[in-house]
Coordinates of C-alpha atoms and ligand atoms in Angstrom, one line a residue:
M1 CA -17.8 -16.5 -16.8
A2 CA -18.9 -13.0 -16.7
K3 CA -18.7 -9.8 -19.0
L4 CA -17.6 -6.9 -17.1
E5 CA -18.7 -3.3 -17.4
I6 CA -15.8 -1.2 -19.1
L7 CA -15.2 2.4 -17.5
E8 CA -15.3 5.3 -20.2
L9 CA -14.0 8.7 -20.2
P10 CA -14.5 11.0 -18.3
D11 CA -15.0 8.5 -15.4
A12 CA -12.0 9.5 -12.8
R13 CA -11.4 6.0 -11.8
L14 CA -9.7 5.5 -15.1
R15 CA -6.9 7.7 -13.6
T16 CA -6.3 5.4 -10.6
I17 CA -2.8 4.0 -10.4
A18 CA -2.9 0.3 -9.8
R19 CA -1.2 -1.6 -7.1
P20 CA 0.8 -4.8 -7.7
V21 CA -1.1 -8.1 -7.8
E22 CA 0.0 -10.1 -4.5
A23 CA -2.4 -13.1 -4.5
F24 CA -2.0 -15.7 -7.2
D25 CA -5.3 -17.4 -6.4
D26 CA -8.6 -18.5 -7.9
D27 CA -10.0 -15.2 -7.7
L28 CA -7.3 -13.9 -9.9
C29 CA -7.9 -16.7 -12.4
Q30 CA -11.6 -15.7 -12.7
L31 CA -10.7 -12.2 -13.1
I32 CA -8.4 -13.1 -16.2
K33 CA -11.2 -15.3 -17.6
D34 CA -13.8 -12.5 -17.1
M35 CA -11.4 -9.9 -18.5
T36 CA -10.7 -12.1 -21.4
E37 CA -14.2 -12.6 -22.3
T38 CA -14.8 -9.0 -22.0
M39 CA -12.0 -8.4 -24.4
Y40 CA -13.3 -10.4 -27.0
H41 CA -16.9 -9.4 -26.6
A42 CA -15.9 -5.7 -27.0
N43 CA -13.8 -6.4 -30.1
G44 CA -10.7 -5.1 -28.4
I45 CA -7.0 -6.5 -28.7
G46 CA -6.3 -5.8 -25.1
L47 CA -7.8 -4.8 -21.7
A48 CA -6.2 -3.3 -18.6
A49 CA -7.8 -4.3 -15.0
T50 CA -8.2 -0.5 -14.6
Q51 CA -10.8 -0.5 -17.3
V52 CA -13.1 -2.9 -15.5
D53 CA -12.6 -1.0 -12.1
V54 CA -9.9 -3.3 -10.7
H55 CA -7.0 -1.2 -9.6
R56 CA -4.3 -4.1 -9.6
R57 CA -1.6 -4.6 -12.3
L58 CA -2.6 -7.1 -14.9
L59 CA -3.7 -7.0 -18.4
V60 CA -4.7 -9.2 -21.2
L61 CA -4.1 -8.9 -24.8
D62 CA -4.7 -10.8 -28.1
V63 CA -3.0 -9.4 -31.2
S64 CA -3.7 -12.5 -33.4
E65 CA -5.6 -12.2 -36.4
A66 CA -8.0 -15.3 -35.3
Q67 CA -8.2 -13.7 -31.8
D68 CA -7.2 -17.1 -30.6
Q69 CA -4.0 -16.3 -28.7
P70 CA -5.0 -14.7 -25.5
R71 CA -2.1 -13.5 -23.3
V72 CA -1.8 -12.5 -19.8
Y73 CA 0.7 -10.1 -18.0
I74 CA 0.7 -9.8 -14.4
N75 CA 2.8 -7.0 -12.6
P76 CA 4.3 -6.1 -16.1
R77 CA 7.5 -4.0 -16.1
I78 CA 9.2 -2.6 -19.4
L79 CA 12.9 -3.5 -18.9
E80 CA 14.2 -1.8 -22.2
S81 CA 12.6 0.1 -25.0
E82 CA 14.1 1.2 -28.4
G83 CA 12.9 2.9 -31.6
S84 CA 9.8 4.7 -32.2
E85 CA 6.6 4.0 -34.3
T86 CA 3.4 5.8 -34.9
C87 CA 0.2 3.9 -35.0
E88 CA -3.5 4.9 -35.0
E89 CA -4.9 3.8 -31.7
G90 CA -8.3 3.5 -30.2
C91 CA -9.5 2.7 -26.8
L92 CA -12.5 0.7 -25.5
S93 CA -12.6 3.4 -22.7
V94 CA -12.6 6.4 -25.3
P95 CA -15.2 5.0 -27.6
G96 CA -15.3 6.5 -31.3
I97 CA -12.1 8.3 -31.0
Y98 CA -9.0 7.3 -33.2
A99 CA -5.8 9.2 -33.2
E100 CA -2.0 8.6 -34.2
V101 CA 0.1 7.9 -31.0
S102 CA 3.9 7.5 -31.2
R103 CA 5.6 4.8 -28.9
A104 CA 8.5 2.6 -28.7
E105 CA 8.9 0.3 -31.6
R106 CA 10.4 -2.8 -29.4
V107 CA 10.3 -3.3 -25.9
R108 CA 11.5 -6.2 -23.3
V109 CA 9.1 -6.9 -20.8
S110 CA 9.2 -9.0 -17.6
A111 CA 6.0 -10.0 -15.9
Q112 CA 4.3 -13.0 -14.1
N113 CA 2.1 -15.8 -15.0
P114 CA -1.2 -16.6 -13.2
D115 CA 0.7 -19.2 -11.0
G116 CA 3.1 -16.3 -10.0
S117 CA 6.2 -17.5 -12.0
F118 CA 8.2 -15.0 -13.7
F119 CA 8.9 -14.8 -17.6
E120 CA 10.4 -12.2 -19.9
E121 CA 10.2 -11.6 -23.7
R122 CA 10.9 -9.1 -26.3
L123 CA 8.0 -7.6 -28.2
D124 CA 7.5 -5.6 -31.4
G125 CA 4.7 -4.4 -33.9
M126 CA 1.1 -4.4 -32.5
H127 CA 2.0 -6.5 -29.7
A128 CA 4.7 -4.0 -28.1
I129 CA 2.2 -0.9 -29.0
C130 CA -0.7 -2.7 -27.2
L131 CA 1.2 -3.7 -24.1
Q132 CA 2.5 -0.2 -23.8
H133 CA -1.2 1.0 -24.2
E134 CA -2.3 -1.4 -21.5
I135 CA 0.6 -0.6 -19.0
D136 CA -0.4 3.2 -19.6
H137 CA -4.0 2.1 -18.2
L138 CA -2.5 0.6 -15.1
D139 CA -0.7 4.0 -14.4
G140 CA -4.0 5.9 -15.0
K141 CA -3.0 7.1 -18.3
L142 CA -4.9 7.1 -21.6
F143 CA -3.8 7.6 -25.3
V144 CA -5.7 10.8 -25.5
D145 CA -3.1 12.3 -23.0
Y146 CA -0.5 12.3 -25.9
L147 CA -2.3 14.4 -28.0
S148 CA -2.0 18.3 -28.8
P149 CA -4.1 20.6 -26.5
L150 CA -6.2 21.3 -29.6
K151 CA -7.1 17.5 -30.4
R152 CA -7.7 16.9 -26.7
R153 CA -10.4 19.8 -26.7
M154 CA -11.9 17.9 -29.7
V155 CA -12.1 14.7 -28.0
T156 CA -13.7 16.4 -24.7
K157 CA -16.2 18.1 -27.1
K158 CA -16.9 14.7 -28.8
L159 CA -17.4 12.8 -25.8
E160 CA -19.8 15.5 -24.3
K161 CA -21.7 15.4 -27.4
Q162 CA -21.8 11.6 -27.2
R163 CA -23.3 11.6 -23.7
K164 CA -26.2 13.7 -24.9
N165 CA -26.7 11.5 -27.9
T166 CA -28.9 8.3 -27.6
S167 CA -26.7 6.4 -30.2
P168 CA -23.1 7.4 -28.8
K169 CA -21.1 5.2 -31.0
A170 CA -22.8 5.9 -34.3
T171 CA -20.1 8.4 -35.3
Q172 CA -16.5 8.2 -35.3
V173 CA -13.7 10.9 -35.2
M174 CA -10.2 10.6 -36.6
L175 CA -7.7 12.9 -35.1
Ligands
GNR1 O1 -8.7 -2.7 -29.0 C1 -8.1 -1.8 -28.8 N1 -7.3 -1.5 -30.2 C2 -6.0 -0.6 -30.1 C3 -5.6 -0.1 -31.4 C4 -4.3 0.5 -31.3 C5 -3.4 0.6 -30.2 C6 -4.1 0.2 -29.0 C7 -5.1 -0.6 -28.9 S1 -5.8 -1.3 -27.5 C8 -7.4 -1.2 -27.7 C9 -8.2 -1.9 -26.4 C10 -8.1 -1.1 -25.2 O2 -8.6 0.2 -25.0 N2 -7.4 -1.4 -24.4 O3 -7.0 -0.8 -23.3
NI2 NI1 -7.4 1.3 -23.8

């Protein structure tokens, strides 16, 4: 197992649109293991392949309290979404920044398992929010893209400041 490096803004690689997974092989299984380990180590509830510089459509998430229910979604597609809900979001690729984002409350998703078989499920709550956040990563999108121009400028400034600072994650900004 290996812990992978997580890309952070303003890294342009985070803007890459990921291509579908085509090979359901041992390399894919290893990548899933490494991404899951990386997610847990970073205390994240989700991680998209884009964030570890792999531009293929897969993500892992675990929204369980005990962090003992890892889930994998390969080539995920949202078939239906309804309602709307606002949640304070953070992102491992935008460290130290938290802001309210509005997303669909419930989604129906289809995806593939590591063996290539298809499944479909209905999600709500944090599970639905996290899945949408991760699929955005696969499309080169970040939660800060949804903020007002003013708040985005605050994010940019804060990230610039962090980069000059020796202890980047010491302070947090709530927008
Ligand atoms: O760890 C994470 N927490 C989180 C909180 C609210 C909404 C979305 C997320 S996902 C984030 C991990 C991450 O950056 N995944 O891409
Ligand atoms: Ni994220």
